[in-house]
PDB file of C-alpha atoms in Angstrom:
ATOM      1  CA  MET B   1     101.130  14.281   4.018  1.00 83.00           C
ATOM      2  CA  ASN B   2      99.389  14.184   0.640  1.00 88.00           C
ATOM      3  CA  ILE B   3      98.539  17.087  -1.630  1.00 90.00           C
ATOM      4  CA  PHE B   4      95.220  17.872   0.067  1.00 90.00           C
ATOM      5  CA  ASP B   5      96.932  17.975   3.462  1.00 92.00           C
ATOM      6  CA  LEU B   6      99.193  20.663   2.048  1.00 93.00           C
ATOM      7  CA  VAL B   7      97.027  22.606  -0.420  1.00 93.00           C
ATOM      8  CA  THR B   8      93.247  23.027  -0.488  1.00 93.00           C
ATOM      9  CA  GLN B   9      91.160  22.586  -3.626  1.00 93.00           C
ATOM     10  CA  ASP B  10      90.238  26.279  -3.558  1.00 91.00           C
ATOM     11  CA  GLU B  11      93.933  27.182  -3.452  1.00 93.00           C
ATOM     12  CA  LEU B  12      94.577  24.880  -6.413  1.00 92.00           C
ATOM     13  CA  ASP B  13      91.718  26.470  -8.348  1.00 91.00           C
ATOM     14  CA  ASP B  14      93.136  29.946  -7.656  1.00 88.00           C
ATOM     15  CA  LEU B  15      96.683  29.192  -8.838  1.00 89.00           C
ATOM     16  CA  PRO B  16      97.932  31.657 -11.486  1.00 84.00           C
ATOM     17  CA  GLU B  17      98.202  30.496 -15.083  1.00 84.00           C
ATOM     18  CA  ASP B  18     101.909  31.307 -15.267  1.00 83.00           C
ATOM     19  CA  HIS B  19     103.770  28.128 -14.278  1.00 88.00           C
ATOM     20  CA  ASN B  20     106.552  29.827 -12.349  1.00 85.00           C
ATOM     21  CA  THR B  21     104.139  31.967 -10.340  1.00 85.00           C
ATOM     22  CA  ALA B  22     101.825  28.998  -9.775  1.00 90.00           C
ATOM     23  CA  PHE B  23     104.708  26.910  -8.451  1.00 91.00           C
ATOM     24  CA  LEU B  24     105.806  29.699  -6.107  1.00 89.00           C
ATOM     25  CA  THR B  25     102.275  30.026  -4.756  1.00 91.00           C
ATOM     26  CA  PHE B  26     101.868  26.250  -4.456  1.00 93.00           C
ATOM     27  CA  VAL B  27     105.102  25.906  -2.465  1.00 93.00           C
ATOM     28  CA  ARG B  28     104.133  28.734  -0.106  1.00 91.00           C
ATOM     29  CA  HIS B  29     100.828  27.032   0.733  1.00 93.00           C
ATOM     30  CA  ALA B  30     102.488  23.638   1.174  1.00 93.00           C
ATOM     31  CA  GLN B  31     105.360  24.983   3.272  1.00 91.00           C
ATOM     32  CA  ARG B  32     102.956  26.747   5.629  1.00 93.00           C
ATOM     33  CA  ARG B  33     100.909  23.574   6.181  1.00 93.00           C
ATOM     34  CA  LEU B  34     104.064  21.502   6.705  1.00 92.00           C
ATOM     35  CA  ASN B  35     105.329  23.946   9.326  1.00 92.00           C
ATOM     36  CA  GLU B  36     101.978  23.800  11.112  1.00 92.00           C
ATOM     37  CA  LYS B  37     102.061  19.991  11.126  1.00 90.00           C
ATOM     38  CA  VAL B  38     105.657  19.688  12.315  1.00 88.00           C
ATOM     39  CA  SER B  39     105.179  22.270  15.079  1.00 89.00           C
ATOM     40  CA  SER B  40     102.140  20.358  16.371  1.00 90.00           C
ATOM     41  CA  VAL B  41     104.065  17.159  17.208  1.00 85.00           C
ATOM     42  CA  ASP B  42     106.575  16.434  19.962  1.00 87.00           C
ATOM     43  CA  GLN B  43     109.742  15.460  18.120  1.00 82.00           C
ATOM     44  CA  SER B  44     111.528  14.531  21.346  1.00 82.00           C
ATOM     45  CA  GLU B  45     109.373  11.387  21.354  1.00 84.00           C
ATOM     46  CA  GLN B  46     110.021   8.651  18.798  1.00 81.00           C
ATOM     47  CA  TYR B  47     106.450   8.639  17.496  1.00 82.00           C
ATOM     48  CA  GLY B  48     106.447  12.413  17.117  1.00 84.00           C
ATOM     49  CA  TRP B  49     109.803  12.377  15.322  1.00 80.00           C
ATOM     50  CA  GLU B  50     108.614   9.666  12.931  1.00 83.00           C
ATOM     51  CA  GLU B  51     105.379  11.578  12.257  1.00 88.00           C
ATOM     52  CA  ALA B  52     107.309  14.767  11.495  1.00 87.00           C
ATOM     53  CA  ASN B  53     109.731  12.906   9.249  1.00 84.00           C
ATOM     54  CA  GLU B  54     106.837  11.304   7.363  1.00 88.00           C
ATOM     55  CA  ALA B  55     105.271  14.748   6.902  1.00 90.00           C
ATOM     56  CA  ARG B  56     108.534  16.111   5.486  1.00 89.00           C
ATOM     57  CA  LEU B  57     108.830  13.177   3.101  1.00 89.00           C
ATOM     58  CA  GLY B  58     105.243  13.767   1.975  1.00 91.00           C
ATOM     59  CA  PHE B  59     106.071  17.432   1.406  1.00 92.00           C
ATOM     60  CA  MET B  60     109.038  16.531  -0.805  1.00 90.00           C
ATOM     61  CA  ASN B  61     106.906  14.031  -2.717  1.00 91.00           C
ATOM     62  CA  VAL B  62     104.182  16.613  -3.399  1.00 93.00           C
ATOM     63  CA  ILE B  63     106.616  19.396  -4.352  1.00 93.00           C
ATOM     64  CA  VAL B  64     108.495  17.192  -6.817  1.00 91.00           C
ATOM     65  CA  ALA B  65     105.192  16.039  -8.336  1.00 93.00           C
ATOM     66  CA  ALA B  66     104.029  19.659  -8.681  1.00 93.00           C
ATOM     67  CA  ALA B  67     107.349  20.621 -10.268  1.00 91.00           C
ATOM     68  CA  LYS B  68     106.855  17.896 -12.865  1.00 91.00           C
ATOM     69  CA  ARG B  69     103.448  19.278 -13.834  1.00 91.00           C
ATOM     70  CA  PHE B  70     104.631  22.896 -13.819  1.00 91.00           C
ATOM     71  CA  GLU B  71     107.855  21.875 -15.591  1.00 90.00           C
ATOM     72  CA  ILE B  72     110.145  23.555 -13.059  1.00 87.00           C
ATOM     73  CA  PRO B  73     113.747  22.371 -13.360  1.00 82.00           C
ATOM     74  CA  PRO B  74     115.633  20.878 -11.620  1.00 82.00           C
ATOM     75  CA  PHE B  75     112.929  19.593  -9.270  1.00 82.00           C
ATOM     76  CA  ALA B  76     110.975  18.119 -12.155  1.00 84.00           C
ATOM     77  CA  GLU B  77     113.875  15.721 -12.743  1.00 83.00           C
ATOM     78  CA  MET B  78     114.454  14.807  -9.103  1.00 81.00           C
ATOM     79  CA  GLU B  79     113.579  11.544  -7.422  1.00 80.00           C
ATOM     80  CA  VAL B  80     111.830  11.442  -4.067  1.00 78.00           C
ATOM     81  CA  PRO B  81     113.924   9.474  -1.558  1.00 74.00           C
ATOM     82  CA  ALA B  82     112.625   6.057  -0.629  1.00 78.00           C
ATOM     83  CA  VAL B  83     110.926   5.911   2.753  1.00 77.00           C
ATOM     84  CA  ALA B  84     113.691   3.649   4.101  1.00 73.00           C
ATOM     85  CA  ASN B  85     116.308   6.240   3.109  1.00 73.00           C
ATOM     86  CA  SER B  86     114.493   9.367   4.246  1.00 70.00           C
ATOM     87  CA  SER B  87     116.071  11.515   6.936  1.00 74.00           C
ATOM     88  CA  ASP B  88     116.061  14.955   8.465  1.00 76.00           C
ATOM     89  CA  ALA B  89     119.303  15.758   6.615  1.00 81.00           C
ATOM     90  CA  ILE B  90     117.777  14.947   3.222  1.00 83.00           C
ATOM     91  CA  HIS B  91     114.790  17.145   3.960  1.00 80.00           C
ATOM     92  CA  LYS B  92     117.011  20.009   5.117  1.00 84.00           C
ATOM     93  CA  GLN B  93     119.075  19.771   1.946  1.00 85.00           C
ATOM     94  CA  PHE B  94     115.910  19.661  -0.149  1.00 86.00           C
ATOM     95  CA  LYS B  95     114.547  22.745   1.619  1.00 86.00           C
ATOM     96  CA  PHE B  96     117.803  24.677   1.176  1.00 84.00           C
ATOM     97  CA  ASP B  97     117.845  23.822  -2.530  1.00 85.00           C
ATOM     98  CA  LEU B  98     114.150  24.691  -2.853  1.00 87.00           C
ATOM     99  CA  ASP B  99     114.698  28.057  -1.161  1.00 86.00           C
ATOM    100  CA  HIS B 100     117.620  28.723  -3.505  1.00 84.00           C
ATOM    101  CA  TYR B 101     115.500  28.216  -6.619  1.00 83.00           C
ATOM    102  CA  MET B 102     112.431  29.915  -5.144  1.00 84.00           C
ATOM    103  CA  THR B 103     114.521  33.051  -4.592  1.00 84.00           C
ATOM    104  CA  GLN B 104     115.525  33.108  -8.258  1.00 80.00           C
ATOM    105  CA  LEU B 105     111.963  32.435  -9.432  1.00 80.00           C
ATOM    106  CA  ALA B 106     110.553  35.178  -7.204  1.00 79.00           C
ATOM    107  CA  ILE B 107     113.054  37.746  -8.474  1.00 75.00           C
ATOM    108  CA  ASP B 108     112.509  36.711 -12.110  1.00 74.00           C
ATOM    109  CA  ASN B 109     108.733  37.015 -11.675  1.00 70.00           C
ATOM    110  CA  THR B 110     109.071  40.455 -10.098  1.00 68.00           C
ATOM    111  CA  LEU B 111     111.177  41.728 -12.989  1.00 65.00           C
ATOM    112  CA  ARG B 112     108.868  40.178 -15.593  1.00 67.00           C
ATOM    113  CA  GLN B 113     105.678  41.483 -14.015  1.00 63.00           C
ATOM    114  CA  ARG B 114     106.855  45.090 -13.888  1.00 68.00           C
ATOM    115  CA  SER B 115     105.608  45.558 -17.430  1.00 73.00           C
ATOM    116  CA  ASP B 116     102.153  44.350 -16.324  1.00 79.00           C
ATOM    117  CA  SER B 117     101.846  46.664 -13.337  1.00 84.00           C
ATOM    118  CA  VAL B 118     102.298  50.311 -12.380  1.00 89.00           C
ATOM    119  CA  ARG B 119     103.427  52.260  -9.339  1.00 89.00           C
ATOM    120  CA  LEU B 120     100.677  54.814  -8.697  1.00 92.00           C
ATOM    121  CA  SER B 121     101.231  58.205  -7.124  1.00 92.00           C
ATOM    122  CA  GLU B 122      99.299  58.957  -3.960  1.00 93.00           C
ATOM    123  CA  LYS B 123      97.279  61.538  -5.870  1.00 94.00           C
ATOM    124  CA  ALA B 124      96.259  58.890  -8.405  1.00 94.00           C
ATOM    125  CA  ARG B 125      95.428  56.378  -5.675  1.00 94.00           C
ATOM    126  CA  ASP B 126      93.167  58.882  -3.899  1.00 95.00           C
ATOM    127  CA  ARG B 127      91.423  59.756  -7.163  1.00 95.00           C
ATOM    128  CA  ILE B 128      90.761  56.096  -7.951  1.00 95.00           C
ATOM    129  CA  ARG B 129      89.477  55.445  -4.427  1.00 95.00           C
ATOM    130  CA  GLN B 130      86.942  58.239  -4.932  1.00 95.00           C
ATOM    131  CA  HIS B 131      85.826  56.606  -8.178  1.00 95.00           C
ATOM    132  CA  ILE B 132      85.507  53.236  -6.422  1.00 95.00           C
ATOM    133  CA  ALA B 133      83.318  54.797  -3.739  1.00 95.00           C
ATOM    134  CA  ALA B 134      81.104  56.320  -6.446  1.00 95.00           C
ATOM    135  CA  LEU B 135      80.893  52.961  -8.239  1.00 94.00           C
ATOM    136  CA  SER B 136      79.809  51.327  -4.981  1.00 94.00           C
ATOM    137  CA  ASP B 137      76.939  53.805  -4.785  1.00 94.00           C
ATOM    138  CA  CYS B 138      76.004  52.957  -8.376  1.00 94.00           C
ATOM    139  CA  VAL B 139      75.951  49.247  -7.563  1.00 93.00           C
ATOM    140  CA  GLU B 140      73.861  49.854  -4.456  1.00 93.00           C
ATOM    141  CA  ASN B 141      71.306  51.881  -6.441  1.00 92.00           C
ATOM    142  CA  SER B 142      71.196  49.472  -9.390  1.00 93.00           C
ATOM    143  CA  LYS B 143      68.471  46.948 -10.240  1.00 92.00           C
ATOM    144  CA  LEU B 144      70.892  44.032  -9.844  1.00 91.00           C
ATOM    145  CA  SER B 145      70.052  40.995  -7.741  1.00 92.00           C
ATOM    146  CA  ASP B 146      71.504  40.857  -4.240  1.00 92.00           C
ATOM    147  CA  SER B 147      73.906  38.072  -5.248  1.00 91.00           C
ATOM    148  CA  LYS B 148      75.217  40.093  -8.209  1.00 91.00           C
ATOM    149  CA  LYS B 149      75.580  43.164  -6.035  1.00 92.00           C
ATOM    150  CA  SER B 150      77.571  41.150  -3.514  1.00 92.00           C
ATOM    151  CA  ALA B 151      79.859  39.888  -6.267  1.00 90.00           C
ATOM    152  CA  LEU B 152      80.491  43.400  -7.576  1.00 92.00           C
ATOM    153  CA  PHE B 153      81.109  44.756  -4.085  1.00 93.00           C
ATOM    154  CA  ARG B 154      83.659  41.976  -3.632  1.00 91.00           C
ATOM    155  CA  TYR B 155      85.431  42.936  -6.876  1.00 90.00           C
ATOM    156  CA  LEU B 156      85.535  46.566  -5.794  1.00 93.00           C
ATOM    157  CA  ASP B 157      86.858  45.634  -2.348  1.00 93.00           C
ATOM    158  CA  GLU B 158      89.590  43.531  -3.939  1.00 90.00           C
ATOM    159  CA  PHE B 159      90.443  46.382  -6.277  1.00 91.00           C
ATOM    160  CA  GLU B 160      90.723  48.785  -3.358  1.00 91.00           C
ATOM    161  CA  LYS B 161      93.043  46.352  -1.576  1.00 91.00           C
ATOM    162  CA  GLU B 162      95.112  46.183  -4.761  1.00 89.00           C
ATOM    163  CA  LEU B 163      95.600  49.950  -4.504  1.00 90.00           C
ATOM    164  CA  ALA B 164      97.437  49.430  -1.216  1.00 89.00           C
ATOM    165  CA  ARG B 165     100.139  47.416  -2.996  1.00 87.00           C
ATOM    166  CA  THR B 166     103.361  49.042  -4.119  1.00 86.00           C
ATOM    167  CA  ARG B 167     102.562  48.161  -7.729  1.00 86.00           C
ATOM    168  CA  VAL B 168      99.021  47.764  -9.050  1.00 90.00           C
ATOM    169  CA  SER B 169      98.222  45.002 -11.518  1.00 86.00           C
ATOM    170  CA  LEU B 170      96.947  46.301 -14.867  1.00 87.00           C
ATOM    171  CA  LEU B 171      95.053  43.046 -15.297  1.00 83.00           C
ATOM    172  CA  LYS B 172      93.047  43.615 -12.121  1.00 85.00           C
ATOM    173  CA  VAL B 173      92.204  47.139 -13.219  1.00 89.00           C
ATOM    174  CA  ALA B 174      90.921  45.809 -16.533  1.00 89.00           C
ATOM    175  CA  TRP B 175      89.049  42.969 -14.839  1.00 87.00           C
ATOM    176  CA  VAL B 176      86.964  45.327 -12.694  1.00 88.00           C
ATOM    177  CA  GLY B 177      86.017  47.338 -15.760  1.00 90.00           C
ATOM    178  CA  ILE B 178      85.015  44.205 -17.663  1.00 89.00           C
ATOM    179  CA  GLN B 179      82.794  42.985 -14.811  1.00 88.00           C
ATOM    180  CA  ILE B 180      80.975  46.309 -14.471  1.00 90.00           C
ATOM    181  CA  LEU B 181      80.738  47.416 -18.100  1.00 88.00           C
ATOM    182  CA  GLY B 182      79.414  43.985 -19.051  1.00 87.00           C
ATOM    183  CA  ILE B 183      76.174  44.737 -17.227  1.00 89.00           C
ATOM    184  CA  PRO B 184      73.382  46.154 -19.437  1.00 88.00           C
ATOM    185  CA  GLY B 185      72.914  49.899 -19.140  1.00 84.00           C
ATOM    186  CA  SER B 186      69.240  49.565 -18.259  1.00 84.00           C
ATOM    187  CA  ILE B 187      70.214  47.978 -14.939  1.00 88.00           C
ATOM    188  CA  TRP B 188      71.963  51.115 -13.732  1.00 90.00           C
ATOM    189  CA  ALA B 189      70.338  54.241 -12.378  1.00 88.00           C
ATOM    190  CA  SER B 190      72.704  56.099 -14.711  1.00 89.00           C
ATOM    191  CA  SER B 191      74.806  54.054 -17.120  1.00 88.00           C
ATOM    192  CA  GLU B 192      76.549  57.245 -18.274  1.00 91.00           C
ATOM    193  CA  VAL B 193      77.910  57.815 -14.765  1.00 93.00           C
ATOM    194  CA  VAL B 194      79.127  54.223 -14.476  1.00 92.00           C
ATOM    195  CA  THR B 195      80.857  54.362 -17.851  1.00 93.00           C
ATOM    196  CA  LYS B 196      82.465  57.702 -16.984  1.00 94.00           C
ATOM    197  CA  LEU B 197      83.799  56.375 -13.664  1.00 94.00           C
ATOM    198  CA  ILE B 198      85.364  53.309 -15.295  1.00 93.00           C
ATOM    199  CA  THR B 199      86.815  55.510 -18.051  1.00 94.00           C
ATOM    200  CA  ASN B 200      88.310  57.854 -15.447  1.00 94.00           C
ATOM    201  CA  ILE B 201      89.912  54.946 -13.579  1.00 94.00           C
ATOM    202  CA  ASN B 202      91.392  53.511 -16.771  1.00 92.00           C
ATOM    203  CA  GLN B 203      92.610  56.933 -17.889  1.00 93.00           C
ATOM    204  CA  THR B 204      94.265  57.628 -14.529  1.00 94.00           C
ATOM    205  CA  VAL B 205      96.064  54.278 -14.585  1.00 93.00           C
ATOM    206  CA  ALA B 206      97.073  54.730 -18.239  1.00 92.00           C
ATOM    207  CA  GLU B 207      98.539  58.181 -17.545  1.00 92.00           C
ATOM    208  CA  GLU B 208     100.528  56.835 -14.591  1.00 91.00           C
ATOM    209  CA  LYS B 209     101.833  53.921 -16.660  1.00 89.00           C
ATOM    210  CA  LEU B 210     102.802  56.210 -19.527  1.00 89.00           C
ATOM    211  CA  ALA B 211     104.658  58.538 -17.151  1.00 90.00           C
ATOM    212  CA  GLU B 212     106.440  55.562 -15.588  1.00 84.00           C
ATOM    213  CA  ASP B 213     107.487  54.168 -18.964  1.00 79.00           C
ATOM    214  CA  GLU B 214     108.877  57.546 -19.998  1.00 81.00           C
ATOM    215  CA  ARG B 215     111.197  57.803 -16.995  1.00 72.00           C
ATOM    216  CA  PRO B 216     114.877  57.095 -17.708  1.00 63.00           C
ATOM    217  CA  LYS B 217     115.730  53.429 -17.357  1.00 57.00           C
ATOM    218  CA  LEU B 218     118.906  51.490 -16.863  1.00 46.00           C
ATOM    219  CA  PRO B 219     120.515  50.153 -20.046  1.00 48.00           C
ATOM    220  CA  ALA B 220     119.038  46.895 -21.299  1.00 46.00           C
ATOM    221  CA  THR B 221     120.586  43.830 -19.748  1.00 46.00           C
ATOM    222  CA  ASP B 222     121.248  40.414 -21.182  1.00 49.00           C
ATOM    223  CA  PRO B 223     118.292  37.990 -21.394  1.00 50.00           C
ATOM    224  CA  PRO B 224     117.489  36.215 -18.094  1.00 50.00           C
ATOM    225  CA  LYS B 225     119.773  33.306 -17.447  1.00 53.00           C
ATOM    226  CA  ALA B 226     118.663  29.805 -16.557  1.00 58.00           C
ATOM    227  CA  LEU B 227     118.156  29.053 -12.877  1.00 56.00           C
ATOM    228  CA  MET B 228     121.489  28.282 -11.241  1.00 54.00           C
ATOM    229  CA  SER B 229     122.024  25.349  -8.921  1.00 55.00           C
ATOM    230  CA  PRO B 230     123.655  25.842  -5.501  1.00 54.00           C
ATOM    231  CA  ARG B 231     125.697  22.716  -6.336  1.00 53.00           C
ATOM    232  CA  ARG B 232     125.735  19.931  -8.840  1.00 53.00           C
ATOM    233  CA  ILE B 233     122.387  18.140  -8.437  1.00 47.00           C
ATOM    234  CA  VAL B 234     122.193  14.525  -9.553  1.00 46.00           C
ATOM    235  CA  THR B 235     119.410  11.976  -9.569  1.00 44.00           C
ATOM    236  CA  SER B 236     121.357   8.855  -8.660  1.00 42.00           C
ATOM    237  CA  ALA B 237     119.986   6.402  -6.128  1.00 41.00           C
ATOM    238  CA  SER B 238     122.807   7.203  -3.715  1.00 43.00           C
ATOM    239  CA  SER B 239     122.006  10.918  -3.418  1.00 45.00           C
ATOM    240  CA  GLN B 240     118.253  10.660  -4.102  1.00 45.00           C
ATOM    241  CA  GLY B 241     118.494  13.746  -6.261  1.00 46.00           C
ATOM    242  CA  PHE B 242     119.039  16.295  -3.492  1.00 49.00           C
ATOM    243  CA  GLY B 243     122.814  16.795  -3.648  1.00 46.00           C
ATOM    244  CA  ASP B 244     125.912  14.654  -3.557  1.00 46.00           C
ATOM    245  CA  ASP B 245     127.119  15.141   0.002  1.00 45.00           C
ATOM    246  CA  LEU B 246     124.441  13.582   2.224  1.00 42.00           C
ATOM    247  CA  GLU B 247     125.308   9.924   2.733  1.00 42.00           C
ATOM    248  CA  ASP B 248     127.931  10.457   5.413  1.00 46.00           C
ATOM    249  CA  ASP B 249     125.434  12.338   7.573  1.00 45.00           C
ATOM    250  CA  LEU B 250     122.484   9.966   7.412  1.00 40.00           C
ATOM    251  CA  ASP B 251     123.500   7.722  10.305  1.00 46.00           C
ATOM    252  CA  ASP B 252     123.685  10.667  12.669  1.00 47.00           C
ATOM    253  CA  ASP B 253     120.192  12.029  12.045  1.00 48.00           C
ATOM    254  CA  VAL B 254     118.002   9.595  14.010  1.00 46.00           C
ATOM    255  CA  PRO B 255     117.900  10.673  17.653  1.00 47.00           C
ATOM    256  CA  PHE B 256     117.030   7.207  19.017  1.00 45.00           C
TER     257      PHE B 256
END
């Protein structure tokens, strides 16, 4: 499987700018497509087993290549096993190692992104939803083209979905305001109402964030440590970069 078998162009275009988050998202897309491919073949037959093994090798190849571009150690330094040396055991070891690092990346991202998000109270969520509904009416009654209206409705829908999350992204809140306030006032039936609604949303979110930041916090911890390996990972030809304990198992992996 090549990159476009595993990740669509739209998914590539939508990857976050942060390299760690982009890599996490990339791997999730690729893993889902790999699982779909492998589950669609009959691995009890030789052809099906070979097709599944080729798909797994393609997955490893794409993930290592992505890690190089996103500069994600240690996968950026790994070597993809040669086709002649590929096996189910190597892929399993690769997946276990990948899951190990993905867990650390996901936790690190969650901790880092707390400062860029806020946990809203239900009262605040309800208030913002009312403002979103009022903004939808303003868009509907505006002099905007149908295509622009559709785009704004989509932004508002996405914002409302964001409110259902445990923590709401401050960036997405700001983005909605930028998209709406960037439209000339003459387009609106009442630009004062639109501006007031956006101001109320921003003020509600700001008050919630301020209250959250003022709550007692745990003492500061040491700076985040580097990602830890589940074992010593080498890049020698014998281990193919996925661990140092695979060679003895390779002969037992082929079921034919």
